Amino acid sequence: CDPLVLEALSHLRSALIPGRFQLEQLQARAGAVLMGMEGPFFRDYALNVFVGKVETNQLDLVASFVKNQTQHLMGNSLKAAGHSGSWL
């Protein structure tokens, strides 16, 4: 997976989990999901699900999209937390 995407996911995990999940079990579950996405998730998904040829420029677009969406979620989630408190 693209290093920038991994970095964005790591920042998302560390920014969202402590403030959004009050129960320790929910923090652990959310952390496990996001940490799993930082690992071989995307590689394994691509190998096991996709059949066909992918051009490099298409993969760059996907990596860019994931990075941008992660930044968008972080920005909006952190703004929402400041206005309405935490989620759980």
JSON list of C-alpha atoms in Angstrom, two decimals:
[
{"chain": "A", "resi": 1, "resn": "CYS", "atom": "CA", "xyz": [0.00, 0.00, 0.00]},
{"chain": "A", "resi": 2, "resn": "ASP", "atom": "CA", "xyz": [1.14, 3.54, -0.68]},
{"chain": "A", "resi": 3, "resn": "PRO", "atom": "CA", "xyz": [3.13, 4.97, 2.26]},
{"chain": "A", "resi": 4, "resn": "LEU", "atom": "CA", "xyz": [1.07, 8.18, 2.21]},
{"chain": "A", "resi": 5, "resn": "VAL", "atom": "CA", "xyz": [-2.15, 6.18, 2.55]},
{"chain": "A", "resi": 6, "resn": "LEU", "atom": "CA", "xyz": [-0.69, 4.16, 5.44]},
{"chain": "A", "resi": 7, "resn": "GLU", "atom": "CA", "xyz": [0.38, 7.37, 7.16]},
{"chain": "A", "resi": 8, "resn": "ALA", "atom": "CA", "xyz": [-3.08, 8.90, 6.68]},
{"chain": "A", "resi": 9, "resn": "LEU", "atom": "CA", "xyz": [-4.75, 5.79, 8.13]},
{"chain": "A", "resi": 10, "resn": "SER", "atom": "CA", "xyz": [-2.41, 5.85, 11.12]},
{"chain": "A", "resi": 11, "resn": "HIS", "atom": "CA", "xyz": [-3.23, 9.50, 11.79]},
{"chain": "A", "resi": 12, "resn": "LEU", "atom": "CA", "xyz": [-6.94, 8.78, 11.41]},
{"chain": "A", "resi": 13, "resn": "ARG", "atom": "CA", "xyz": [-6.74, 5.92, 13.92]},
{"chain": "A", "resi": 14, "resn": "SER", "atom": "CA", "xyz": [-4.86, 7.94, 16.53]},
{"chain": "A", "resi": 15, "resn": "ALA", "atom": "CA", "xyz": [-7.10, 11.00, 16.10]},
{"chain": "A", "resi": 16, "resn": "LEU", "atom": "CA", "xyz": [-10.52, 9.34, 16.05]},
{"chain": "A", "resi": 17, "resn": "ILE", "atom": "CA", "xyz": [-10.45, 6.44, 18.47]},
{"chain": "A", "resi": 18, "resn": "PRO", "atom": "CA", "xyz": [-9.69, 8.12, 21.81]},
{"chain": "A", "resi": 19, "resn": "GLY", "atom": "CA", "xyz": [-12.29, 10.85, 21.40]},
{"chain": "A", "resi": 20, "resn": "ARG", "atom": "CA", "xyz": [-15.04, 8.87, 19.70]},
{"chain": "A", "resi": 21, "resn": "PHE", "atom": "CA", "xyz": [-15.25, 5.63, 21.63]},
{"chain": "A", "resi": 22, "resn": "GLN", "atom": "CA", "xyz": [-15.69, 5.84, 25.39]},
{"chain": "A", "resi": 23, "resn": "LEU", "atom": "CA", "xyz": [-15.88, 2.10, 26.08]},
{"chain": "A", "resi": 24, "resn": "GLU", "atom": "CA", "xyz": [-12.55, 0.32, 26.11]},
{"chain": "A", "resi": 25, "resn": "GLN", "atom": "CA", "xyz": [-13.91, -2.65, 24.13]},
{"chain": "A", "resi": 26, "resn": "LEU", "atom": "CA", "xyz": [-15.15, -0.37, 21.35]},
{"chain": "A", "resi": 27, "resn": "GLN", "atom": "CA", "xyz": [-11.81, 1.44, 21.27]},
{"chain": "A", "resi": 28, "resn": "ALA", "atom": "CA", "xyz": [-10.06, -1.91, 20.87]},
{"chain": "A", "resi": 29, "resn": "ARG", "atom": "CA", "xyz": [-12.40, -3.04, 18.07]},
{"chain": "A", "resi": 30, "resn": "ALA", "atom": "CA", "xyz": [-12.12, 0.25, 16.18]},
{"chain": "A", "resi": 31, "resn": "GLY", "atom": "CA", "xyz": [-8.35, 0.18, 16.60]},
{"chain": "A", "resi": 32, "resn": "ALA", "atom": "CA", "xyz": [-8.15, -3.37, 15.30]},
{"chain": "A", "resi": 33, "resn": "VAL", "atom": "CA", "xyz": [-10.17, -2.49, 12.19]},
{"chain": "A", "resi": 34, "resn": "LEU", "atom": "CA", "xyz": [-8.08, 0.55, 11.34]},
{"chain": "A", "resi": 35, "resn": "MET", "atom": "CA", "xyz": [-4.79, -1.20, 12.15]},
{"chain": "A", "resi": 36, "resn": "GLY", "atom": "CA", "xyz": [-5.85, -4.04, 9.87]},
{"chain": "A", "resi": 37, "resn": "MET", "atom": "CA", "xyz": [-6.30, -1.55, 7.06]},
{"chain": "A", "resi": 38, "resn": "GLU", "atom": "CA", "xyz": [-2.75, -0.31, 7.70]},
{"chain": "A", "resi": 39, "resn": "GLY", "atom": "CA", "xyz": [-1.43, -3.83, 7.22]},
{"chain": "A", "resi": 40, "resn": "PRO", "atom": "CA", "xyz": [-1.80, -6.16, 4.24]},
{"chain": "A", "resi": 41, "resn": "PHE", "atom": "CA", "xyz": [-5.54, -5.45, 3.83]},
{"chain": "A", "resi": 42, "resn": "PHE", "atom": "CA", "xyz": [-5.35, -3.69, 0.46]},
{"chain": "A", "resi": 43, "resn": "ARG", "atom": "CA", "xyz": [-2.73, -6.05, -0.97]},
{"chain": "A", "resi": 44, "resn": "ASP", "atom": "CA", "xyz": [-4.67, -9.15, 0.08]},
{"chain": "A", "resi": 45, "resn": "TYR", "atom": "CA", "xyz": [-7.93, -7.72, -1.21]},
{"chain": "A", "resi": 46, "resn": "ALA", "atom": "CA", "xyz": [-6.37, -6.96, -4.58]},
{"chain": "A", "resi": 47, "resn": "LEU", "atom": "CA", "xyz": [-4.81, -10.42, -4.86]},
{"chain": "A", "resi": 48, "resn": "ASN", "atom": "CA", "xyz": [-7.86, -12.38, -3.76]},
{"chain": "A", "resi": 49, "resn": "VAL", "atom": "CA", "xyz": [-10.72, -10.41, -5.30]},
{"chain": "A", "resi": 50, "resn": "PHE", "atom": "CA", "xyz": [-9.52, -8.63, -8.41]},
{"chain": "A", "resi": 51, "resn": "VAL", "atom": "CA", "xyz": [-8.84, -10.57, -11.57]},
{"chain": "A", "resi": 52, "resn": "GLY", "atom": "CA", "xyz": [-7.43, -8.65, -14.49]},
{"chain": "A", "resi": 53, "resn": "LYS", "atom": "CA", "xyz": [-4.88, -6.07, -15.42]},
{"chain": "A", "resi": 54, "resn": "VAL", "atom": "CA", "xyz": [-4.61, -2.73, -13.63]},
{"chain": "A", "resi": 55, "resn": "GLU", "atom": "CA", "xyz": [-2.67, 0.18, -15.02]},
{"chain": "A", "resi": 56, "resn": "THR", "atom": "CA", "xyz": [-0.35, 1.94, -12.58]},
{"chain": "A", "resi": 57, "resn": "ASN", "atom": "CA", "xyz": [-2.09, 5.29, -13.08]},
{"chain": "A", "resi": 58, "resn": "GLN", "atom": "CA", "xyz": [-5.36, 3.70, -11.92]},
{"chain": "A", "resi": 59, "resn": "LEU", "atom": "CA", "xyz": [-3.71, 2.54, -8.69]},
{"chain": "A", "resi": 60, "resn": "ASP", "atom": "CA", "xyz": [-2.30, 6.02, -8.14]},
{"chain": "A", "resi": 61, "resn": "LEU", "atom": "CA", "xyz": [-5.82, 7.42, -8.44]},
{"chain": "A", "resi": 62, "resn": "VAL", "atom": "CA", "xyz": [-7.12, 4.94, -5.86]},
{"chain": "A", "resi": 63, "resn": "ALA", "atom": "CA", "xyz": [-4.29, 5.76, -3.44]},
{"chain": "A", "resi": 64, "resn": "SER", "atom": "CA", "xyz": [-4.92, 9.48, -3.90]},
{"chain": "A", "resi": 65, "resn": "PHE", "atom": "CA", "xyz": [-8.67, 8.99, -3.35]},
{"chain": "A", "resi": 66, "resn": "VAL", "atom": "CA", "xyz": [-8.14, 7.03, -0.12]},
{"chain": "A", "resi": 67, "resn": "LYS", "atom": "CA", "xyz": [-5.69, 9.64, 1.18]},
{"chain": "A", "resi": 68, "resn": "ASN", "atom": "CA", "xyz": [-8.06, 12.52, 0.36]},
{"chain": "A", "resi": 69, "resn": "GLN", "atom": "CA", "xyz": [-11.09, 10.77, 1.87]},
{"chain": "A", "resi": 70, "resn": "THR", "atom": "CA", "xyz": [-9.13, 10.00, 5.03]},
{"chain": "A", "resi": 71, "resn": "GLN", "atom": "CA", "xyz": [-8.10, 13.64, 5.38]},
{"chain": "A", "resi": 72, "resn": "HIS", "atom": "CA", "xyz": [-11.68, 14.73, 4.73]},
{"chain": "A", "resi": 73, "resn": "LEU", "atom": "CA", "xyz": [-13.02, 12.35, 7.39]},
{"chain": "A", "resi": 74, "resn": "MET", "atom": "CA", "xyz": [-10.44, 13.48, 9.90]},
{"chain": "A", "resi": 75, "resn": "GLY", "atom": "CA", "xyz": [-11.21, 17.15, 9.31]},
{"chain": "A", "resi": 76, "resn": "ASN", "atom": "CA", "xyz": [-14.97, 16.78, 9.45]},
{"chain": "A", "resi": 77, "resn": "SER", "atom": "CA", "xyz": [-14.99, 14.32, 12.34]},
{"chain": "A", "resi": 78, "resn": "LEU", "atom": "CA", "xyz": [-12.71, 16.46, 14.46]},
{"chain": "A", "resi": 79, "resn": "LYS", "atom": "CA", "xyz": [-14.82, 19.56, 13.71]},
{"chain": "A", "resi": 80, "resn": "ALA", "atom": "CA", "xyz": [-18.03, 17.68, 14.59]},
{"chain": "A", "resi": 81, "resn": "ALA", "atom": "CA", "xyz": [-16.51, 16.46, 17.85]},
{"chain": "A", "resi": 82, "resn": "GLY", "atom": "CA", "xyz": [-15.80, 20.03, 18.87]},
{"chain": "A", "resi": 83, "resn": "HIS", "atom": "CA", "xyz": [-19.42, 21.03, 18.33]},
{"chain": "A", "resi": 84, "resn": "SER", "atom": "CA", "xyz": [-21.43, 18.07, 19.53]},
{"chain": "A", "resi": 85, "resn": "GLY", "atom": "CA", "xyz": [-19.22, 16.06, 21.86]},
{"chain": "A", "resi": 86, "resn": "SER", "atom": "CA", "xyz": [-18.11, 12.48, 21.39]},
{"chain": "A", "resi": 87, "resn": "TRP", "atom": "CA", "xyz": [-20.07, 9.73, 19.69]},
{"chain": "A", "resi": 88, "resn": "LEU", "atom": "CA", "xyz": [-20.23, 6.85, 22.09]}
]
